[in-house]
């Protein structure tokens, strides 16, 4: 350590000239991570990755080319609404996330032309001499050139909460000399915090060349695909294959049956309209409504959702991984107990406080702050008698630090403070003397410091003090709420095994010691044994940042994992998790990687978010069930019916209007009420069960469509088309009200008011539009007779009864699945 008493004594480091800095700025670029360009355009383009929107755009293009602009406009309406809402929501979320960058350090002091200059961190260049003081965040990778009592916090890189000492480099090699590699104790990485002391440091790397940027690059190679996207893609591919195969068969069959009299253009337009009627084109819109509702609920709780689909993905989480400090506990050490040494004239708490006597001149360590808060007025008066003579930085090897203090009468006191192991090793006290007391403190989850003093007659042991980081008031209730929703919580922490276990027991996470293990010991087990024990471990202790990614990847094989992190080295693990979350104070690269940013570090918000996600999933599944059953039931009936008559059973514009009116109330299902039973278990897209329901209920729908077809097709084309249109709208809406819950409709509870209102409006329009001369002429309807309306209402009522009867055995099948 270089013992300098004043910054002015370090005047040999003049720094760069402004001209040199300008030249290097052009050569090396800004000191910043790359920012994606054209984010809004990329966001818009991303909306068309899904097969639904692509299919609809193709269908609209073909329809326009065939000279049917009204039909094409109907198709584009759904695409525009869904895309616009999705882009707006995600763009607003990104803007909110960008505002968080204001919390980062934006300027730093450098030496330029031998003068201290405050410059934006983005303007730094290699070779700049940084002037760093307590509280500064290092803005680029650098080598320490001069230091005074320098202590730094590297938690975000190493995961180790204990500050480490840095010393000045003995080398004076130029930055350009790539062969010169600084030792760890001489190197400062971008993002670490200066805890104590000050230093001059020469920048060696900026921007994309820093260690932080390399970690960010590693994180970008670990991809986690959204569960929502994967599931919707599977459903989309299934619908696309079934629709195209069926339509191909129908078009070819009609051409073969009608021969040269076949209207190929009309058939193509009919096929496109039929395809659009089968495609649940409002699904993107329903998803966006549902996800936006969840994001809005998050926003009310100071949570920013960066990836909108993360709202629903959170509902599928059945394992939540988190650190202990700040989420389970308050992240605030409090003095708990002490073990005095017989014959010592000094209180152990006073000695612990004197070891950090210049507390208010730097960022206090947690132990310093806790010691200061615990002092009585008498003890504080004793501390105030002393002044600092010399402070000794924390020694990681000895796990201790020290200070020399003196009183006004000139008497001095040399104090050491550190882990119990240090004092056992120095022979100042026997382990057996304090074994029972230490074990009792560790079992309570308390962290213990020992102190010694030397008043000139030799070092003597002064006693132990213990501190506790209490669990949050909300933790026990939050853990209980998670258990009710069948969500396991696993703590991944760098703390000692005993401390972590004690906190786990207090929080209600741990009931036996077998549920707690050190990460290294667990990862050293054979793979088969790891997989066997994995689901039973609730606390991983002494976990290094490198082990976090390995644990998350292992856990993903058995669980849907949500991960809450904050450090720079958390970025790969965040990227790997199914849903990643960080707190506002997290490292920049961790915030960029995460799906969700919590402005308050509260585990309760995440557990509530899981409930929102499950509600979103439940409502989405209601829409998918209802639209697949009704659309495909009608789709097959109309497609097959076209083979038995010489006219189209429903005109293209009528099919599109049917689709619009039936989807109108279905879109409001995003805001439907959800029962407690629907959120008590993790939600997934069980495609097998979905297909069983779709086929069975779709058959029922097709049968009733054929009943309607058989009753009216002999009268006239217009009568069949009009009455089938009205019956289809009414039965699809009744199906939606029935299938919104697999429980009997009398026990499913009332739907949301918006669903009831929109359903009534759609039914009124379905009956009313054919009765209004202008709309009837435009859509080529024929005004229905009262007798026909009575028959249609009877068919709809019978359909509801049969649907309720058929879905009861299906509900039992789904529960077993």
PDB file of C-alpha atoms in Angstrom, residues 640-802:
ATOM      1  CA  UNK A 640     -68.629 -30.487 -45.931  1.00  0.00           C
ATOM      2  CA  UNK A 641     -72.040 -28.907 -46.551  1.00  0.00           C
ATOM      3  CA  UNK A 642     -70.644 -27.138 -49.630  1.00  0.00           C
ATOM      4  CA  UNK A 643     -70.164 -30.560 -51.269  1.00  0.00           C
ATOM      5  CA  UNK A 644     -73.898 -31.404 -51.157  1.00  0.00           C
ATOM      6  CA  UNK A 645     -75.404 -28.203 -52.599  1.00  0.00           C
ATOM      7  CA  UNK A 646     -74.840 -26.172 -55.736  1.00  0.00           C
ATOM      8  CA  UNK A 647     -74.405 -22.866 -53.874  1.00  0.00           C
ATOM      9  CA  UNK A 648     -72.184 -21.657 -51.048  1.00  0.00           C
ATOM     10  CA  UNK A 649     -73.725 -22.491 -47.633  1.00  0.00           C
ATOM     11  CA  UNK A 650     -72.473 -19.142 -46.339  1.00  0.00           C
ATOM     12  CA  UNK A 651     -71.056 -16.236 -48.331  1.00  0.00           C
ATOM     13  CA  UNK A 652     -67.465 -15.075 -47.612  1.00  0.00           C
ATOM     14  CA  UNK A 653     -68.607 -11.732 -46.182  1.00  0.00           C
ATOM     15  CA  UNK A 654     -71.130 -13.557 -43.973  1.00  0.00           C
ATOM     16  CA  UNK A 655     -68.403 -15.893 -42.705  1.00  0.00           C
ATOM     17  CA  UNK A 656     -66.200 -12.929 -41.838  1.00  0.00           C
ATOM     18  CA  UNK A 657     -69.079 -11.126 -40.088  1.00  0.00           C
ATOM     19  CA  UNK A 658     -69.834 -14.332 -38.153  1.00  0.00           C
ATOM     20  CA  UNK A 659     -66.202 -14.470 -37.113  1.00  0.00           C
ATOM     21  CA  UNK A 660     -66.236 -10.817 -36.017  1.00  0.00           C
ATOM     22  CA  UNK A 661     -69.438 -11.051 -33.967  1.00  0.00           C
ATOM     23  CA  UNK A 662     -68.504 -14.305 -32.231  1.00  0.00           C
ATOM     24  CA  UNK A 663     -64.995 -13.086 -31.387  1.00  0.00           C
ATOM     25  CA  UNK A 664     -66.344  -9.728 -30.179  1.00  0.00           C
ATOM     26  CA  UNK A 665     -67.385 -10.980 -26.692  1.00  0.00           C
ATOM     27  CA  UNK A 666     -64.627 -13.605 -26.639  1.00  0.00           C
ATOM     28  CA  UNK A 667     -61.993 -10.860 -26.615  1.00  0.00           C
ATOM     29  CA  UNK A 668     -63.402  -9.655 -23.290  1.00  0.00           C
ATOM     30  CA  UNK A 669     -62.620 -13.045 -21.768  1.00  0.00           C
ATOM     31  CA  UNK A 670     -59.170 -11.615 -21.004  1.00  0.00           C
ATOM     32  CA  UNK A 671     -60.850  -9.734 -18.147  1.00  0.00           C
ATOM     33  CA  UNK A 672     -62.921 -12.657 -16.851  1.00  0.00           C
ATOM     34  CA  UNK A 673     -63.053 -13.692 -13.215  1.00  0.00           C
ATOM     35  CA  UNK A 674     -60.871 -16.658 -12.238  1.00  0.00           C
ATOM     36  CA  UNK A 675     -61.703 -19.117  -9.452  1.00  0.00           C
ATOM     37  CA  UNK A 676     -59.270 -20.047  -6.674  1.00  0.00           C
ATOM     38  CA  UNK A 677     -59.075 -23.625  -8.001  1.00  0.00           C
ATOM     39  CA  UNK A 678     -57.724 -22.359 -11.334  1.00  0.00           C
ATOM     40  CA  UNK A 679     -54.690 -20.681  -9.751  1.00  0.00           C
ATOM     41  CA  UNK A 680     -53.750 -23.246  -7.118  1.00  0.00           C
ATOM     42  CA  UNK A 681     -51.451 -25.163  -9.492  1.00  0.00           C
ATOM     43  CA  UNK A 682     -48.873 -24.172 -12.103  1.00  0.00           C
ATOM     44  CA  UNK A 683     -50.468 -23.521 -15.470  1.00  0.00           C
ATOM     45  CA  UNK A 684     -49.254 -25.097 -18.696  1.00  0.00           C
ATOM     46  CA  UNK A 685     -50.594 -25.634 -22.165  1.00  0.00           C
ATOM     47  CA  UNK A 686     -51.660 -29.282 -21.946  1.00  0.00           C
ATOM     48  CA  UNK A 687     -52.059 -29.725 -25.692  1.00  0.00           C
ATOM     49  CA  UNK A 688     -53.137 -33.370 -25.415  1.00  0.00           C
ATOM     50  CA  UNK A 689     -56.082 -32.505 -23.152  1.00  0.00           C
ATOM     51  CA  UNK A 690     -56.849 -29.504 -25.334  1.00  0.00           C
ATOM     52  CA  UNK A 691     -57.076 -31.687 -28.456  1.00  0.00           C
ATOM     53  CA  UNK A 692     -59.360 -34.194 -26.680  1.00  0.00           C
ATOM     54  CA  UNK A 693     -61.734 -31.379 -25.678  1.00  0.00           C
ATOM     55  CA  UNK A 694     -61.489 -29.816 -29.127  1.00  0.00           C
ATOM     56  CA  UNK A 695     -62.338 -33.031 -30.994  1.00  0.00           C
ATOM     57  CA  UNK A 696     -65.164 -34.118 -28.661  1.00  0.00           C
ATOM     58  CA  UNK A 697     -66.875 -30.759 -28.278  1.00  0.00           C
ATOM     59  CA  UNK A 698     -66.171 -29.880 -31.907  1.00  0.00           C
ATOM     60  CA  UNK A 699     -68.115 -32.964 -32.959  1.00  0.00           C
ATOM     61  CA  UNK A 700     -71.088 -31.780 -30.911  1.00  0.00           C
ATOM     62  CA  UNK A 701     -70.864 -28.374 -32.578  1.00  0.00           C
ATOM     63  CA  UNK A 702     -70.671 -29.952 -36.036  1.00  0.00           C
ATOM     64  CA  UNK A 703     -73.737 -32.139 -35.359  1.00  0.00           C
ATOM     65  CA  UNK A 704     -75.842 -29.121 -34.407  1.00  0.00           C
ATOM     66  CA  UNK A 705     -74.565 -27.216 -37.452  1.00  0.00           C
ATOM     67  CA  UNK A 706     -75.736 -30.099 -39.660  1.00  0.00           C
ATOM     68  CA  UNK A 707     -79.127 -30.056 -37.919  1.00  0.00           C
ATOM     69  CA  UNK A 708     -79.441 -26.394 -38.850  1.00  0.00           C
ATOM     70  CA  UNK A 709     -78.236 -27.155 -42.397  1.00  0.00           C
ATOM     71  CA  UNK A 710     -80.739 -29.982 -42.805  1.00  0.00           C
ATOM     72  CA  UNK A 711     -83.671 -27.844 -41.620  1.00  0.00           C
ATOM     73  CA  UNK A 712     -83.105 -24.899 -43.982  1.00  0.00           C
ATOM     74  CA  UNK A 713     -81.052 -25.847 -47.070  1.00  0.00           C
ATOM     75  CA  UNK A 714     -84.079 -26.935 -49.149  1.00  0.00           C
ATOM     76  CA  UNK A 715     -85.949 -23.630 -48.702  1.00  0.00           C
ATOM     77  CA  UNK A 716     -83.524 -21.280 -50.492  1.00  0.00           C
ATOM     78  CA  UNK A 717     -79.829 -20.281 -50.433  1.00  0.00           C
ATOM     79  CA  UNK A 718     -80.568 -16.955 -48.683  1.00  0.00           C
ATOM     80  CA  UNK A 719     -82.709 -18.607 -45.983  1.00  0.00           C
ATOM     81  CA  UNK A 720     -80.014 -21.190 -45.237  1.00  0.00           C
ATOM     82  CA  UNK A 721     -77.242 -18.598 -45.210  1.00  0.00           C
ATOM     83  CA  UNK A 722     -79.162 -16.189 -42.952  1.00  0.00           C
ATOM     84  CA  UNK A 723     -80.508 -18.722 -40.468  1.00  0.00           C
ATOM     85  CA  UNK A 724     -77.223 -20.631 -40.276  1.00  0.00           C
ATOM     86  CA  UNK A 725     -75.434 -17.338 -39.642  1.00  0.00           C
ATOM     87  CA  UNK A 726     -77.769 -16.408 -36.751  1.00  0.00           C
ATOM     88  CA  UNK A 727     -77.623 -19.909 -35.248  1.00  0.00           C
ATOM     89  CA  UNK A 728     -73.820 -19.985 -35.488  1.00  0.00           C
ATOM     90  CA  UNK A 729     -73.401 -16.676 -33.643  1.00  0.00           C
ATOM     91  CA  UNK A 730     -75.816 -17.674 -30.863  1.00  0.00           C
ATOM     92  CA  UNK A 731     -74.341 -21.163 -30.347  1.00  0.00           C
ATOM     93  CA  UNK A 732     -70.740 -19.898 -30.368  1.00  0.00           C
ATOM     94  CA  UNK A 733     -71.523 -17.311 -27.675  1.00  0.00           C
ATOM     95  CA  UNK A 734     -73.400 -19.858 -25.554  1.00  0.00           C
ATOM     96  CA  UNK A 735     -70.480 -22.266 -25.964  1.00  0.00           C
ATOM     97  CA  UNK A 736     -68.090 -19.580 -24.750  1.00  0.00           C
ATOM     98  CA  UNK A 737     -70.242 -18.967 -21.645  1.00  0.00           C
ATOM     99  CA  UNK A 738     -70.340 -22.728 -20.991  1.00  0.00           C
ATOM    100  CA  UNK A 739     -66.737 -23.676 -21.709  1.00  0.00           C
ATOM    101  CA  UNK A 740     -65.214 -20.714 -19.797  1.00  0.00           C
ATOM    102  CA  UNK A 741     -65.206 -23.195 -16.910  1.00  0.00           C
ATOM    103  CA  UNK A 742     -65.120 -26.994 -16.958  1.00  0.00           C
ATOM    104  CA  UNK A 743     -67.359 -26.914 -13.882  1.00  0.00           C
ATOM    105  CA  UNK A 744     -71.161 -26.946 -14.424  1.00  0.00           C
ATOM    106  CA  UNK A 745     -72.349 -23.539 -15.613  1.00  0.00           C
ATOM    107  CA  UNK A 746     -74.446 -23.164 -12.453  1.00  0.00           C
ATOM    108  CA  UNK A 747     -71.299 -23.510 -10.289  1.00  0.00           C
ATOM    109  CA  UNK A 748     -68.834 -21.613 -12.461  1.00  0.00           C
ATOM    110  CA  UNK A 749     -69.765 -18.200 -11.090  1.00  0.00           C
ATOM    111  CA  UNK A 750     -70.835 -15.158 -13.044  1.00  0.00           C
ATOM    112  CA  UNK A 751     -68.589 -14.070 -15.894  1.00  0.00           C
ATOM    113  CA  UNK A 752     -67.099 -10.585 -15.903  1.00  0.00           C
ATOM    114  CA  UNK A 753     -69.684  -7.828 -16.640  1.00  0.00           C
ATOM    115  CA  UNK A 754     -67.894  -6.918 -19.876  1.00  0.00           C
ATOM    116  CA  UNK A 755     -68.424 -10.473 -21.202  1.00  0.00           C
ATOM    117  CA  UNK A 756     -72.135 -10.374 -20.393  1.00  0.00           C
ATOM    118  CA  UNK A 757     -72.612  -6.946 -22.004  1.00  0.00           C
ATOM    119  CA  UNK A 758     -70.671  -7.795 -25.172  1.00  0.00           C
ATOM    120  CA  UNK A 759     -72.391 -11.181 -25.497  1.00  0.00           C
ATOM    121  CA  UNK A 760     -75.793  -9.526 -25.388  1.00  0.00           C
ATOM    122  CA  UNK A 761     -74.697  -6.929 -27.957  1.00  0.00           C
ATOM    123  CA  UNK A 762     -73.352  -9.624 -30.305  1.00  0.00           C
ATOM    124  CA  UNK A 763     -76.576 -11.660 -30.038  1.00  0.00           C
ATOM    125  CA  UNK A 764     -78.707  -8.598 -30.700  1.00  0.00           C
ATOM    126  CA  UNK A 765     -76.590  -7.710 -33.754  1.00  0.00           C
ATOM    127  CA  UNK A 766     -76.749 -11.296 -35.050  1.00  0.00           C
ATOM    128  CA  UNK A 767     -80.565 -11.181 -34.996  1.00  0.00           C
ATOM    129  CA  UNK A 768     -80.905  -7.493 -35.843  1.00  0.00           C
ATOM    130  CA  UNK A 769     -78.572  -7.080 -38.857  1.00  0.00           C
ATOM    131  CA  UNK A 770     -80.635  -9.429 -41.097  1.00  0.00           C
ATOM    132  CA  UNK A 771     -83.758  -7.438 -40.149  1.00  0.00           C
ATOM    133  CA  UNK A 772     -82.349  -4.017 -41.080  1.00  0.00           C
ATOM    134  CA  UNK A 773     -82.868  -3.482 -44.836  1.00  0.00           C
ATOM    135  CA  UNK A 774     -79.535  -1.729 -45.484  1.00  0.00           C
ATOM    136  CA  UNK A 775     -77.330  -4.255 -43.677  1.00  0.00           C
ATOM    137  CA  UNK A 776     -79.430  -7.167 -44.929  1.00  0.00           C
ATOM    138  CA  UNK A 777     -78.866  -6.018 -48.521  1.00  0.00           C
ATOM    139  CA  UNK A 778     -75.132  -5.444 -47.986  1.00  0.00           C
ATOM    140  CA  UNK A 779     -74.541  -8.898 -46.454  1.00  0.00           C
ATOM    141  CA  UNK A 780     -77.171 -10.539 -48.745  1.00  0.00           C
ATOM    142  CA  UNK A 781     -79.329 -11.722 -45.847  1.00  0.00           C
ATOM    143  CA  UNK A 782     -83.057 -12.543 -46.021  1.00  0.00           C
ATOM    144  CA  UNK A 783     -85.206 -11.346 -43.138  1.00  0.00           C
ATOM    145  CA  UNK A 784     -85.925 -14.394 -40.934  1.00  0.00           C
ATOM    146  CA  UNK A 785     -89.488 -15.329 -40.033  1.00  0.00           C
ATOM    147  CA  UNK A 786     -90.579 -15.577 -36.412  1.00  0.00           C
ATOM    148  CA  UNK A 787     -91.051 -19.331 -36.836  1.00  0.00           C
ATOM    149  CA  UNK A 788     -87.490 -19.709 -38.069  1.00  0.00           C
ATOM    150  CA  UNK A 789     -86.197 -17.593 -35.175  1.00  0.00           C
ATOM    151  CA  UNK A 790     -88.061 -19.865 -32.753  1.00  0.00           C
ATOM    152  CA  UNK A 791     -86.410 -22.927 -34.307  1.00  0.00           C
ATOM    153  CA  UNK A 792     -82.975 -21.272 -34.102  1.00  0.00           C
ATOM    154  CA  UNK A 793     -83.468 -20.399 -30.413  1.00  0.00           C
ATOM    155  CA  UNK A 794     -84.560 -23.971 -29.730  1.00  0.00           C
ATOM    156  CA  UNK A 795     -81.415 -25.331 -31.442  1.00  0.00           C
ATOM    157  CA  UNK A 796     -79.232 -22.946 -29.422  1.00  0.00           C
ATOM    158  CA  UNK A 797     -80.855 -23.943 -26.107  1.00  0.00           C
ATOM    159  CA  UNK A 798     -80.516 -27.662 -26.907  1.00  0.00           C
ATOM    160  CA  UNK A 799     -76.877 -27.101 -27.884  1.00  0.00           C
ATOM    161  CA  UNK A 800     -76.169 -25.507 -24.486  1.00  0.00           C
ATOM    162  CA  UNK A 801     -77.708 -28.453 -22.628  1.00  0.00           C
ATOM    163  CA  UNK A 802     -75.768 -31.063 -24.630  1.00  0.00           C
TER     164      UNK A 802
END
